[in-house]
Amino acid sequence: MTLAIDGGTPVRTAPMPTVLDASGRTFGAAEAAAATRAIASGALWRVTGTEVAALETEFADYIGASHAVASTSGTAALHLAVAALDVEPGDEIIVPPITDFGTVIAVLACNAVPVFADVDPVTGCLTADSVRACLSERTRAVIPVHLFGGPAPIDDIVALCRPRGIAVIEDCAQAYLTIPSGGASFAGTRGDIGCFSLQQSKHISAGDGGLTVTDNPDFARRMRLFADKGWPRDTGERTHLHFGLNYRMNEMVGAVARVQLTRLADVVAARRAVARRLVAELGALPGLRLPADTRQHSFWLFPILIDLPVGNGDFGKALAAEGITANAGYLDRPVYLTPALTERRTYGTSGFPLTSPPARREFTYAAGDCPVAEKLIGRTLLVLDCNERFTDQDVTDIVTAVRKVHEHYAR
Ligand SMILES: *Cc1c(COP(=O)(O)O)cnc(C)c1O
């Protein structure tokens, strides 16, 4: 069969459901009623309203943490987590190179240095070994990302870090209800702090928003203060106990997020069902490697590794021509190769905090820093959409298109 990219008939011409609009989202009448309720209350501010406080309690209970602090984005949620550690300028925080820039923004915003550890060639996540190779006497924290909803080996990383007094902040922006190996509890509760996003494309959303969870009451208090200008609302004093920002979530967002939380289990179950079909129907194709486990993973996206004469870019273009959204590499480049880091565009022309002092040495970033990540992005990783609104026919079309493109290129 001629590929659509070579002039053949595409498998599909109708658009697939997408997280970018209602077709692939679960916003309904209950969300509309919740937003209306918040507006009708006249208190759109979390300090005098009730919705955001209720969301925090409900989310902490749901995930299995003692405390949750709401904020305005996943990036803010991560910033709160790093701020909770009160790091010194120039301290180092280990991060993966395949992630949203928000992971790194949180580090730079605390005047800390992002140190990029390479990733596992299959999962794209940090490993205990890759983290160990990057430790220094200035390492204060590690931020493993559960990439695409696939579990990072968080218990191994915690076992490495805890005896050394290094904090583990889980970036769970893509990983609601992911269950890492080594237990039954959710990602976000295995490390010291867990960070979630409510941005448009995440499993549940309120447009933008963030949630940070922890069992540590000192971290929780510091994060609460940091999100509210360092202002201790509980004492009635108008004072500022330390530097902070205004990351307060508003009541409309909180009200919508509360409803979304009630849909989360169904969203993840539906995505796992899609993934199970994809694994069952595509798993045997030689040269394609699919996620091994469909119970721990929460499938924000569905990653495929390609080991064929053709690379991820051409395979992805051919799939797109068949009408199936496919993202080769997920990122255009590892995060450390974006100009913000290669050109050290942080604060004016200072290069701070990547300079020495405050860092123990000058930090620069260049191609070759993390070869495994570079190969994933440039050659092997292909990411397919996974969505709770996919119909059986949508999944059938994905299977048909992948088989068609595979047959062409595997010859
Ligand atoms: C989305 C995302 C973030 C940032 O979340 P925002 O809400 O967009 O600020 C951080 N880390 C990862 C891994 C993400 O996917």
Tab-separated table of C-alpha atoms and ligand atoms in Angstrom:
chain	number	residue	atom	x	y	z
A	1	MET	CA	0.000	0.000	0.000
A	2	THR	CA	1.366	3.405	-0.950
A	3	LEU	CA	2.035	5.659	2.027
A	4	ALA	CA	-0.012	8.875	2.160
A	5	ILE	CA	3.281	10.771	2.266
A	6	ASP	CA	4.080	9.245	-1.168
A	7	GLY	CA	0.669	10.116	-2.602
A	8	GLY	CA	-1.370	7.168	-1.309
A	9	THR	CA	-4.706	7.343	0.480
A	10	PRO	CA	-4.386	8.344	4.150
A	11	VAL	CA	-5.745	5.947	6.770
A	12	ARG	CA	-7.770	8.789	8.187
A	13	THR	CA	-8.773	12.320	7.273
A	14	ALA	CA	-11.089	13.210	10.192
A	15	PRO	CA	-9.268	15.019	13.005
A	16	MET	CA	-8.417	12.993	16.110
A	17	PRO	CA	-9.632	14.174	19.532
A	18	THR	CA	-7.085	16.626	20.915
A	19	VAL	CA	-6.325	18.044	24.354
A	20	LEU	CA	-6.257	21.486	22.767
A	21	ASP	CA	-10.056	21.755	22.602
A	22	ALA	CA	-13.299	20.148	23.816
A	23	SER	CA	-12.856	17.104	21.552
A	24	GLY	CA	-10.218	15.613	23.845
A	25	ARG	CA	-11.091	17.151	27.203
A	26	THR	CA	-13.583	16.276	29.948
A	27	PHE	CA	-14.919	19.747	30.785
A	28	GLY	CA	-18.686	19.524	31.230
A	29	ALA	CA	-21.716	21.008	32.947
A	30	ALA	CA	-20.288	20.320	36.402
A	31	GLU	CA	-17.208	22.449	35.680
A	32	ALA	CA	-19.422	25.243	34.350
A	33	ALA	CA	-21.584	25.061	37.488
A	34	ALA	CA	-18.486	25.134	39.698
A	35	ALA	CA	-17.093	28.237	38.001
A	36	THR	CA	-20.514	29.891	38.304
A	37	ARG	CA	-20.692	28.965	41.994
A	38	ALA	CA	-17.315	30.574	42.614
A	39	ILE	CA	-18.348	33.749	40.816
A	40	ALA	CA	-21.719	33.920	42.570
A	41	SER	CA	-19.958	33.716	45.936
A	42	GLY	CA	-18.370	37.091	45.227
A	43	ALA	CA	-15.091	35.839	46.731
A	44	LEU	CA	-12.855	35.044	43.765
A	45	TRP	CA	-9.750	35.275	45.948
A	46	ARG	CA	-8.548	32.173	47.764
A	47	VAL	CA	-7.852	34.102	50.942
A	48	THR	CA	-11.561	34.771	51.516
A	49	GLY	CA	-13.050	31.947	49.450
A	50	THR	CA	-13.369	28.222	50.134
A	51	GLU	CA	-12.742	26.434	46.818
A	52	VAL	CA	-8.933	26.444	46.652
A	53	ALA	CA	-8.622	25.394	50.295
A	54	ALA	CA	-11.052	22.543	49.614
A	55	LEU	CA	-9.100	21.524	46.509
A	56	GLU	CA	-5.911	21.324	48.563
A	57	THR	CA	-7.527	19.039	51.135
A	58	GLU	CA	-9.187	16.858	48.509
A	59	PHE	CA	-6.054	16.541	46.398
A	60	ALA	CA	-3.810	15.675	49.350
A	61	ASP	CA	-6.293	12.970	50.412
A	62	TYR	CA	-6.590	11.641	46.877
A	63	ILE	CA	-2.865	11.349	46.242
A	64	GLY	CA	-2.079	10.176	49.744
A	65	ALA	CA	-0.042	13.094	51.084
A	66	SER	CA	-0.427	15.094	54.295
A	67	HIS	CA	-0.366	18.526	52.659
A	68	ALA	CA	-1.119	20.089	49.267
A	69	VAL	CA	-0.420	23.687	48.261
A	70	ALA	CA	-2.156	25.130	45.198
A	71	SER	CA	-0.497	27.579	42.823
A	72	THR	CA	-0.875	29.060	39.368
A	73	SER	CA	1.004	26.521	37.216
A	74	GLY	CA	3.063	23.360	37.243
A	75	THR	CA	6.128	25.576	36.963
A	76	ALA	CA	5.000	27.484	40.061
A	77	ALA	CA	4.375	24.150	41.818
A	78	LEU	CA	7.998	23.179	41.105
A	79	HIS	CA	9.257	26.614	42.150
A	80	LEU	CA	7.487	26.216	45.489
A	81	ALA	CA	9.130	22.816	45.948
A	82	VAL	CA	12.641	24.129	45.350
A	83	ALA	CA	11.924	27.234	47.427
A	84	ALA	CA	10.868	24.973	50.317
A	85	LEU	CA	14.490	23.764	50.497
A	86	ASP	CA	15.803	27.334	50.865
A	87	VAL	CA	18.880	26.554	48.754
A	88	GLU	CA	21.952	28.776	48.618
A	89	PRO	CA	22.808	30.535	45.333
A	90	GLY	CA	25.008	28.224	43.267
A	91	ASP	CA	23.746	25.028	44.901
A	92	GLU	CA	23.130	22.245	42.397
A	93	ILE	CA	19.927	20.466	41.509
A	94	ILE	CA	20.004	17.419	39.253
A	95	VAL	CA	17.385	17.364	36.486
A	96	PRO	CA	16.727	15.307	33.337
A	97	PRO	CA	17.313	16.799	29.874
A	98	ILE	CA	13.995	15.533	28.479
A	99	THR	CA	11.346	17.557	30.254
A	100	ASP	CA	9.344	20.752	30.089
A	101	PHE	CA	11.449	23.865	30.684
A	102	GLY	CA	9.350	24.451	33.819
A	103	THR	CA	11.459	21.872	35.650
A	104	VAL	CA	14.554	23.972	35.011
A	105	ILE	CA	12.879	27.350	35.575
A	106	ALA	CA	12.162	26.296	39.157
A	107	VAL	CA	15.881	25.698	39.700
A	108	LEU	CA	17.085	28.928	38.076
A	109	ALA	CA	14.409	30.969	39.862
A	110	CYS	CA	15.953	29.851	43.178
A	111	ASN	CA	19.415	30.858	41.937
A	112	ALA	CA	20.441	27.219	41.807
A	113	VAL	CA	22.332	25.468	39.024
A	114	PRO	CA	20.566	22.812	36.910
A	115	VAL	CA	22.873	19.818	36.465
A	116	PHE	CA	21.663	17.539	33.687
A	117	ALA	CA	21.999	13.814	34.294
A	118	ASP	CA	21.513	11.481	31.350
A	119	VAL	CA	18.480	9.237	31.113
A	120	ASP	CA	17.517	5.605	30.722
A	121	PRO	CA	17.547	4.725	26.994
A	122	VAL	CA	14.112	3.084	27.217
A	123	THR	CA	12.090	5.257	29.600
A	124	GLY	CA	13.800	8.621	29.127
A	125	CYS	CA	13.791	9.034	32.921
A	126	LEU	CA	16.680	9.657	35.327
A	127	THR	CA	18.172	6.566	36.973
A	128	ALA	CA	19.972	6.192	40.303
A	129	ASP	CA	23.224	5.547	38.405
A	130	SER	CA	22.907	8.616	36.200
A	131	VAL	CA	22.106	10.744	39.255
A	132	ARG	CA	25.053	9.277	41.202
A	133	ALA	CA	27.422	10.303	38.402
A	134	CYS	CA	26.357	13.953	38.857
A	135	LEU	CA	26.536	14.261	42.640
A	136	SER	CA	28.809	16.895	44.145
A	137	GLU	CA	29.220	18.482	47.548
A	138	ARG	CA	26.832	21.206	46.341
A	139	THR	CA	23.990	18.860	45.298
A	140	ARG	CA	20.862	19.794	47.244
A	141	ALA	CA	18.089	18.068	45.330
A	142	VAL	CA	17.134	15.851	42.415
A	143	ILE	CA	14.011	16.373	40.311
A	144	PRO	CA	13.097	13.099	38.579
A	145	VAL	CA	10.393	13.491	35.931
A	146	HIS	CA	7.942	10.630	35.394
A	147	LEU	CA	8.112	11.155	31.657
A	148	PHE	CA	4.851	10.776	29.692
A	149	GLY	CA	3.366	9.181	32.831
A	150	GLY	CA	5.925	6.350	32.867
A	151	PRO	CA	7.429	5.715	36.288
A	152	ALA	CA	10.963	6.877	37.055
A	153	PRO	CA	12.837	4.505	39.438
A	154	ILE	CA	11.975	6.782	42.298
A	155	ASP	CA	12.633	4.390	45.192
A	156	ASP	CA	16.199	3.778	43.926
A	157	ILE	CA	16.790	7.508	43.619
A	158	VAL	CA	15.393	8.138	47.096
A	159	ALA	CA	17.636	5.365	48.486
A	160	LEU	CA	20.633	7.102	46.933
A	161	CYS	CA	19.688	10.595	48.090
A	162	ARG	CA	18.162	10.247	51.536
A	163	PRO	CA	21.344	9.126	53.384
A	164	ARG	CA	23.159	12.068	51.768
A	165	GLY	CA	20.589	14.646	52.864
A	166	ILE	CA	19.603	15.341	49.255
A	167	ALA	CA	15.922	16.093	48.661
A	168	VAL	CA	13.901	14.328	45.956
A	169	ILE	CA	11.266	16.429	44.204
A	170	GLU	CA	9.051	14.379	41.882
A	171	ASP	CA	7.882	16.201	38.766
A	172	CYS	CA	4.485	14.547	38.245
A	173	ALA	CA	3.124	17.073	35.749
A	174	GLN	CA	2.665	14.199	33.276
A	175	ALA	CA	2.083	11.524	35.866
A	176	TYR	CA	-1.206	11.679	37.761
A	177	LEU	CA	-1.852	8.244	39.341
A	178	THR	CA	1.385	6.764	38.036
A	179	ILE	CA	2.454	3.937	40.338
A	180	PRO	CA	6.257	3.630	40.487
A	181	SER	CA	7.798	0.214	41.114
A	182	GLY	CA	8.397	-0.813	44.699
A	183	GLY	CA	4.973	-0.107	46.190
A	184	ALA	CA	1.346	0.719	45.570
A	185	SER	CA	1.456	4.441	46.356
A	186	PHE	CA	1.260	7.133	43.720
A	187	ALA	CA	4.071	9.108	42.151
A	188	GLY	CA	4.452	12.336	44.083
A	189	THR	CA	4.389	10.628	47.477
A	190	ARG	CA	7.615	8.597	47.257
A	191	GLY	CA	10.056	11.500	47.299
A	192	ASP	CA	10.013	14.493	49.643
A	193	ILE	CA	7.782	16.714	47.498
A	194	GLY	CA	5.583	16.032	44.450
A	195	CYS	CA	4.535	18.580	41.817
A	196	PHE	CA	1.501	18.475	39.521
A	197	SER	CA	0.193	20.706	36.721
A	198	LEU	CA	-3.351	21.651	35.714
A	199	GLN	CA	-2.286	23.114	32.365
A	200	GLN	CA	-4.546	22.544	29.347
A	201	SER	CA	-2.833	19.367	28.118
A	202	LYS	CA	-2.478	17.456	31.385
A	203	HIS	CA	-4.710	14.548	32.513
A	204	ILE	CA	-6.924	16.999	34.379
A	205	SER	CA	-6.915	20.723	33.853
A	206	ALA	CA	-8.338	24.097	34.741
A	207	GLY	CA	-6.497	25.890	31.921
A	208	ASP	CA	-3.483	26.520	34.120
A	209	GLY	CA	-2.748	25.706	37.735
A	210	GLY	CA	-0.403	23.743	39.966
A	211	LEU	CA	-0.446	21.543	43.051
A	212	THR	CA	2.498	20.597	45.273
A	213	VAL	CA	2.225	17.813	47.846
A	214	THR	CA	4.411	16.830	50.782
A	215	ASP	CA	4.279	15.001	54.104
A	216	ASN	CA	6.741	17.470	55.632
A	217	PRO	CA	4.896	20.209	57.583
A	218	ASP	CA	7.876	22.592	57.462
A	219	PHE	CA	8.069	22.342	53.686
A	220	ALA	CA	4.297	22.808	53.472
A	221	ARG	CA	4.383	25.979	55.572
A	222	ARG	CA	7.299	27.427	53.638
A	223	MET	CA	5.555	26.724	50.320
A	224	ARG	CA	2.303	28.264	51.549
A	225	LEU	CA	4.178	31.406	52.556
A	226	PHE	CA	6.249	31.489	49.368
A	227	ALA	CA	3.074	31.369	47.232
A	228	ASP	CA	1.679	34.348	49.140
A	229	LYS	CA	4.508	36.913	49.343
A	230	GLY	CA	5.857	35.432	52.567
A	231	TRP	CA	2.768	36.801	54.292
A	232	PRO	CA	1.622	34.756	57.341
A	233	ARG	CA	-2.150	35.047	56.995
A	234	ASP	CA	-2.635	32.803	60.024
A	235	THR	CA	-1.126	35.272	62.509
A	236	GLY	CA	-3.025	38.345	61.344
A	237	GLU	CA	0.182	40.367	61.022
A	238	ARG	CA	0.955	42.311	57.858
A	239	THR	CA	4.539	41.248	57.568
A	240	HIS	CA	6.726	39.217	55.233
A	241	LEU	CA	8.695	36.406	56.778
A	242	HIS	CA	10.850	35.761	53.723
A	243	PHE	CA	11.005	36.398	49.999
A	244	GLY	CA	8.089	34.993	48.045
A	245	LEU	CA	5.898	35.564	45.025
A	246	ASN	CA	2.198	35.783	44.403
A	247	TYR	CA	1.359	32.312	43.082
A	248	ARG	CA	-2.158	32.237	44.565
A	249	MET	CA	-4.636	30.112	42.638
A	250	ASN	CA	-7.978	31.862	42.201
A	251	GLU	CA	-11.316	30.438	43.257
A	252	MET	CA	-12.692	29.845	39.759
A	253	VAL	CA	-9.691	27.703	38.899
A	254	GLY	CA	-9.933	25.892	42.222
A	255	ALA	CA	-13.643	25.164	41.738
A	256	VAL	CA	-13.092	23.753	38.233
A	257	ALA	CA	-10.089	21.703	39.371
A	258	ARG	CA	-12.174	20.117	42.169
A	259	VAL	CA	-14.591	18.756	39.576
A	260	GLN	CA	-11.769	17.603	37.328
A	261	LEU	CA	-10.303	15.673	40.248
A	262	THR	CA	-13.504	13.605	40.416
A	263	ARG	CA	-12.889	12.569	36.796
A	264	LEU	CA	-9.223	11.671	37.200
A	265	ALA	CA	-9.601	7.936	37.882
A	266	ASP	CA	-11.780	7.494	34.788
A	267	VAL	CA	-9.388	9.529	32.644
A	268	VAL	CA	-6.411	7.393	33.624
A	269	ALA	CA	-8.394	4.141	33.293
A	270	ALA	CA	-9.516	5.122	29.787
A	271	ARG	CA	-5.962	5.982	28.747
A	272	ARG	CA	-4.662	2.678	30.108
A	273	ALA	CA	-7.335	0.862	28.094
A	274	VAL	CA	-6.186	2.657	24.925
A	275	ALA	CA	-2.589	1.758	25.736
A	276	ARG	CA	-3.458	-1.890	26.360
A	277	ARG	CA	-4.972	-2.136	22.891
A	278	LEU	CA	-1.982	-0.433	21.287
A	279	VAL	CA	0.410	-2.789	23.068
A	280	ALA	CA	-1.688	-5.850	22.164
A	281	GLU	CA	-1.977	-4.916	18.496
A	282	LEU	CA	1.415	-3.312	17.837
A	283	GLY	CA	3.661	-4.944	20.418
A	284	ALA	CA	4.892	-7.736	18.152
A	285	LEU	CA	6.134	-5.519	15.307
A	286	PRO	CA	9.910	-5.960	14.999
A	287	GLY	CA	11.899	-2.786	15.529
A	288	LEU	CA	9.237	-1.097	17.664
A	289	ARG	CA	9.440	-1.048	21.448
A	290	LEU	CA	6.292	-0.151	23.380
A	291	PRO	CA	5.802	0.520	27.109
A	292	ALA	CA	6.193	-2.785	28.949
A	293	ASP	CA	3.639	-2.083	31.627
A	294	THR	CA	0.167	-0.626	31.252
A	295	ARG	CA	-0.774	-0.619	34.939
A	296	GLN	CA	1.881	1.652	36.434
A	297	HIS	CA	2.073	4.086	33.515
A	298	SER	CA	-0.625	6.778	33.249
A	299	PHE	CA	-0.104	7.542	29.539
A	300	TRP	CA	-0.037	11.296	29.291
A	301	LEU	CA	1.417	10.336	25.940
A	302	PHE	CA	2.195	6.951	24.376
A	303	PRO	CA	5.932	6.583	23.655
A	304	ILE	CA	7.313	4.186	21.042
A	305	LEU	CA	11.009	3.492	20.496
A	306	ILE	CA	12.019	2.919	16.901
A	307	ASP	CA	14.915	0.732	15.888
A	308	LEU	CA	14.483	0.625	12.117
A	309	PRO	CA	16.452	1.741	9.049
A	310	VAL	CA	14.359	4.917	9.271
A	311	GLY	CA	14.531	7.397	12.154
A	312	ASN	CA	11.780	8.860	14.311
A	313	GLY	CA	11.505	11.988	12.159
A	314	ASP	CA	10.626	10.208	8.920
A	315	PHE	CA	8.439	7.639	10.669
A	316	GLY	CA	6.567	10.467	12.400
A	317	LYS	CA	6.075	12.456	9.195
A	318	ALA	CA	4.694	9.376	7.456
A	319	LEU	CA	2.284	8.758	10.351
A	320	ALA	CA	1.155	12.376	10.319
A	321	ALA	CA	0.425	12.087	6.604
A	322	GLU	CA	-1.797	9.091	7.450
A	323	GLY	CA	-3.762	11.381	9.783
A	324	ILE	CA	-2.241	10.280	13.094
A	325	THR	CA	-0.537	12.864	15.295
A	326	ALA	CA	3.009	11.768	16.064
A	327	ASN	CA	5.707	13.790	17.727
A	328	ALA	CA	9.249	12.730	16.871
A	329	GLY	CA	11.549	13.108	19.853
A	330	TYR	CA	8.961	14.993	21.985
A	331	LEU	CA	11.350	17.978	22.113
A	332	ASP	CA	13.310	19.635	19.312
A	333	ARG	CA	16.407	19.436	21.489
A	334	PRO	CA	17.339	18.529	25.051
A	335	VAL	CA	16.491	21.320	27.438
A	336	TYR	CA	20.167	22.176	28.013
A	337	LEU	CA	20.564	23.060	24.319
A	338	THR	CA	17.943	25.827	24.395
A	339	PRO	CA	19.394	29.367	24.189
A	340	ALA	CA	18.320	30.153	27.750
A	341	LEU	CA	21.064	27.757	28.864
A	342	THR	CA	23.600	27.615	26.015
A	343	GLU	CA	23.737	31.435	26.033
A	344	ARG	CA	23.176	31.618	29.803
A	345	ARG	CA	20.282	34.048	29.367
A	346	THR	CA	19.240	34.254	32.985
A	347	TYR	CA	19.621	37.638	34.684
A	348	GLY	CA	20.871	40.377	32.354
A	349	THR	CA	24.251	39.488	30.941
A	350	SER	CA	25.536	38.207	34.288
A	351	GLY	CA	25.124	34.494	33.602
A	352	PHE	CA	24.142	34.225	37.273
A	353	PRO	CA	23.858	31.716	38.947
A	354	LEU	CA	25.789	29.569	36.458
A	355	THR	CA	28.902	31.594	37.207
A	356	SER	CA	31.589	31.008	39.832
A	357	PRO	CA	30.903	32.372	42.375
A	358	PRO	CA	28.208	31.550	43.435
A	359	ALA	CA	28.597	28.147	41.722
A	360	ARG	CA	31.607	25.966	42.554
A	361	ARG	CA	32.652	26.239	38.894
A	362	GLU	CA	31.505	27.882	35.659
A	363	PHE	CA	28.577	25.909	34.252
A	364	THR	CA	28.146	25.739	30.484
A	365	TYR	CA	25.931	23.473	28.418
A	366	ALA	CA	26.715	21.934	25.045
A	367	ALA	CA	25.817	19.175	22.595
A	368	GLY	CA	27.145	15.844	23.837
A	369	ASP	CA	26.365	16.483	27.509
A	370	CYS	CA	23.723	13.712	27.614
A	371	PRO	CA	24.233	11.380	24.626
A	372	VAL	CA	21.421	8.970	25.527
A	373	ALA	CA	18.887	11.799	25.645
A	374	GLU	CA	20.220	13.217	22.390
A	375	LYS	CA	19.774	9.859	20.651
A	376	LEU	CA	16.239	9.465	21.989
A	377	ILE	CA	15.244	12.897	20.711
A	378	GLY	CA	17.092	12.719	17.435
A	379	ARG	CA	16.609	9.114	16.392
A	380	THR	CA	14.545	6.669	18.439
A	381	LEU	CA	11.692	8.281	20.367
A	382	LEU	CA	8.283	8.754	18.780
A	383	VAL	CA	5.367	9.933	20.907
A	384	LEU	CA	1.751	9.294	20.011
A	385	ASP	CA	-1.221	11.079	21.557
A	386	CYS	CA	-3.186	9.091	24.097
A	387	ASN	CA	-6.605	10.380	25.021
A	388	GLU	CA	-9.553	9.364	27.179
A	389	ARG	CA	-11.916	10.428	24.391
A	390	PHE	CA	-10.445	8.115	21.747
A	391	THR	CA	-13.140	5.825	20.313
A	392	ASP	CA	-12.472	2.227	19.330
A	393	GLN	CA	-12.334	3.451	15.733
A	394	ASP	CA	-9.733	6.100	16.653
A	395	VAL	CA	-7.517	3.407	18.186
A	396	THR	CA	-8.100	1.127	15.189
A	397	ASP	CA	-6.942	3.945	12.903
A	398	ILE	CA	-3.776	4.448	14.963
A	399	VAL	CA	-3.039	0.719	14.775
A	400	THR	CA	-3.702	0.590	11.029
A	401	ALA	CA	-1.509	3.617	10.356
A	402	VAL	CA	1.408	2.422	12.481
A	403	ARG	CA	1.243	-1.029	10.840
A	404	LYS	CA	1.156	0.537	7.388
A	405	VAL	CA	4.107	2.830	7.984
A	406	HIS	CA	6.024	0.083	9.759
A	407	GLU	CA	5.486	-2.361	6.910
A	408	HIS	CA	6.827	0.168	4.447
A	409	TYR	CA	9.954	1.070	6.412
A	410	ALA	CA	10.748	-2.317	7.987
A	411	ARG	CA	11.328	-3.883	4.573
B	1	LIG	C1	3.711	20.661	31.898
B	1	LIG	C2	4.968	20.356	32.614
B	1	LIG	C3	5.563	21.255	33.515
B	1	LIG	C4	5.115	22.662	33.692
B	1	LIG	O1	3.779	22.824	33.932
B	1	LIG	P1	3.056	24.216	33.536
B	1	LIG	O2	1.741	24.073	34.206
B	1	LIG	O3	2.974	24.221	32.050
B	1	LIG	O4	3.871	25.311	34.085
B	1	LIG	C5	6.679	20.845	34.213
B	1	LIG	N1	7.213	19.637	34.039
B	1	LIG	C6	6.692	18.748	33.171
B	1	LIG	C7	7.344	17.405	33.038
B	1	LIG	C8	5.570	19.089	32.409
B	1	LIG	O5	5.076	18.214	31.531
